[in-house]
C-alpha positions as MATLAB code, in Angstrom:
seq = 'MLFMPALSSFNGWDEHPGEIDSSAFVRCVFEQILLQDENRAWIQIKIQNVILLKDACAVWPESDGSGCLDSFQIFRDNDVLRYNGWMLLSASTEGDLGTWALIKKKNERHHLVALGDWGFHYDIVYGGNKIIPEEELNKLLIK';
ca = [
       3.731    8.799   -3.150;
       2.296    7.025   -0.150;
       1.991    9.082    3.025;
       1.783    7.182    6.313;
       1.563    8.902    9.724;
       4.659    8.663   11.917;
       3.984    5.488   13.914;
       2.899    3.385   10.937;
       5.648    4.867    8.778;
       8.273    3.546   11.197;
       6.557    0.352   12.400;
       3.950   -0.522    9.777;
       0.180   -0.665    9.684;
       0.296   -4.119   11.236;
       1.424   -2.497   14.505;
      -0.634    0.692   14.102;
      -3.726   -0.184   12.043;
      -5.572    2.837   13.422;
      -3.415    4.989   11.139;
      -4.650    3.412    7.893;
      -7.529    5.897    7.656;
      -5.042    8.770    8.048;
      -2.742    7.445    5.317;
      -2.994    8.837    1.794;
      -1.724    8.870   -1.739;
      -0.179   12.244   -2.467;
       0.446   13.546   -5.964;
       3.340   15.956   -5.898;
       5.681   17.665   -8.315;
       9.377   18.300   -7.824;
      10.116   22.032   -7.681;
      13.765   22.473   -6.729;
      16.778   21.170   -4.837;
      17.240   23.207   -1.662;
      20.427   21.619   -0.370;
      22.477   18.624   -1.433;
      25.707   16.810   -0.759;
      27.101   13.517   -2.025;
      24.852   11.438    0.286;
      21.529   13.261    0.483;
      19.425   16.187   -0.663;
      16.618   18.362    0.644;
      14.093   19.113   -2.055;
      11.020   21.274   -2.384;
       7.838   19.747   -3.778;
       4.400   21.088   -4.565;
       1.443   18.971   -3.466;
      -1.185   18.762   -6.176;
      -3.678   16.271   -4.769;
      -4.270   14.130   -1.686;
      -6.525   11.068   -1.567;
      -6.994    9.459    1.816;
      -6.972    5.671    1.575;
     -10.355    5.553    3.303;
     -11.789    7.646    0.427;
     -10.100    5.832   -2.478;
     -13.133    3.666   -3.300;
     -15.307    6.766   -3.666;
     -12.751    8.754   -5.696;
     -11.267    6.226   -8.129;
     -13.450    4.211  -10.517;
     -13.714    0.472   -9.971;
     -11.964   -1.915  -12.311;
     -11.308   -5.640  -12.493;
      -8.561   -6.767  -10.134;
      -8.207  -10.336  -11.382;
      -4.577  -11.394  -11.032;
      -3.484   -8.311   -9.096;
      -2.497  -10.447   -6.112;
      -0.495  -12.990   -8.130;
       2.765  -11.712   -6.586;
       1.730  -13.484   -3.348;
       1.894  -16.895   -5.047;
       5.709  -17.076   -4.846;
       5.690  -16.899   -1.050;
       5.057  -19.809    1.261;
       3.107  -17.951    3.958;
       0.936  -14.847    4.043;
       0.234  -12.694    7.065;
      -3.269  -11.270    7.398;
      -4.400   -8.395    9.589;
      -8.043   -7.378    9.747;
      -9.008   -4.020   11.202;
     -12.187   -1.965   10.899;
     -13.128   -3.168    7.394;
      -9.513   -3.252    6.183;
      -7.454   -6.314    5.372;
      -3.667   -6.051    5.179;
      -1.973   -8.980    3.450;
       1.799   -9.286    3.551;
       4.402  -11.861    2.608;
       8.184  -11.852    2.481;
      11.229  -14.046    2.159;
      13.620  -13.618    5.090;
      13.384   -9.841    4.787;
      14.969   -9.908    1.320;
      11.889   -9.215   -0.766;
       8.190   -9.015   -0.216;
       4.783   -7.803   -1.178;
       1.777   -6.361    0.621;
      -1.808   -5.425   -0.243;
      -4.352   -3.219    1.486;
      -7.944   -4.211    0.801;
     -11.147   -2.472    1.906;
     -14.332   -4.508    2.216;
     -17.244   -2.421    1.028;
     -20.724   -3.604   -0.017;
     -19.604   -7.245    0.273;
     -16.829   -6.718   -2.295;
     -13.083   -6.504   -1.777;
     -11.464   -3.329   -3.132;
      -7.687   -3.401   -3.570;
      -6.689    0.155   -2.678;
      -2.896   -0.190   -2.382;
      -0.370   -2.805   -3.469;
       3.336   -2.758   -2.703;
       6.414   -4.705   -3.748;
       9.844   -4.277   -2.186;
      13.338   -5.678   -2.382;
      16.963   -4.694   -1.828;
      16.964   -1.730   -4.200;
      13.322   -0.887   -4.728;
      10.127   -0.068   -2.871;
       7.116    0.390   -5.152;
       3.506    1.185   -4.308;
       0.475    1.190   -6.585;
      -2.906    2.745   -5.847;
      -6.327    2.106   -7.323;
      -9.749    0.626   -6.833;
      -9.475   -2.932   -8.122;
     -12.243   -5.409   -7.307;
     -10.591   -8.649   -6.207;
     -12.580  -11.785   -7.083;
     -13.696  -13.645   -3.962;
     -12.153  -16.962   -5.081;
      -8.715  -15.374   -5.651;
      -8.740  -13.794   -2.216;
      -9.910  -17.006   -0.559;
      -6.958  -18.931   -2.077;
      -4.555  -16.505   -0.433;
      -6.335  -16.613    2.906;
      -6.183  -20.419    3.013;
      -2.368  -20.421    2.600;
];
């Protein structure tokens, strides 16, 4: 799962980019249901591993990221936020569905660390260390 500190969890990294370095992917395992009713449940999990986003490029092996940002092609406009070596791309359609990508520039290459897609009934995030070709990224930035 993706952990984001409180301010960015509620308002997004675009409003609190200083919290990107404190965000992380957390591998956890379901242990038990503590309390539940028809609308909600409290569960207990066990945390197995935590990888801070700022460390993802050092922890995960690099791989080719060609085509990873293709989901942005269906949107008319992209928003771009640059902060301290990070680039946050986001695009949506009237709040109905959208996509976002978090890219770290390191050694003159662009590493896709997190990619998300969301809609009415889903919110998915992927993590990795995908090298995005310069020409693919430039096409998105021109939009």
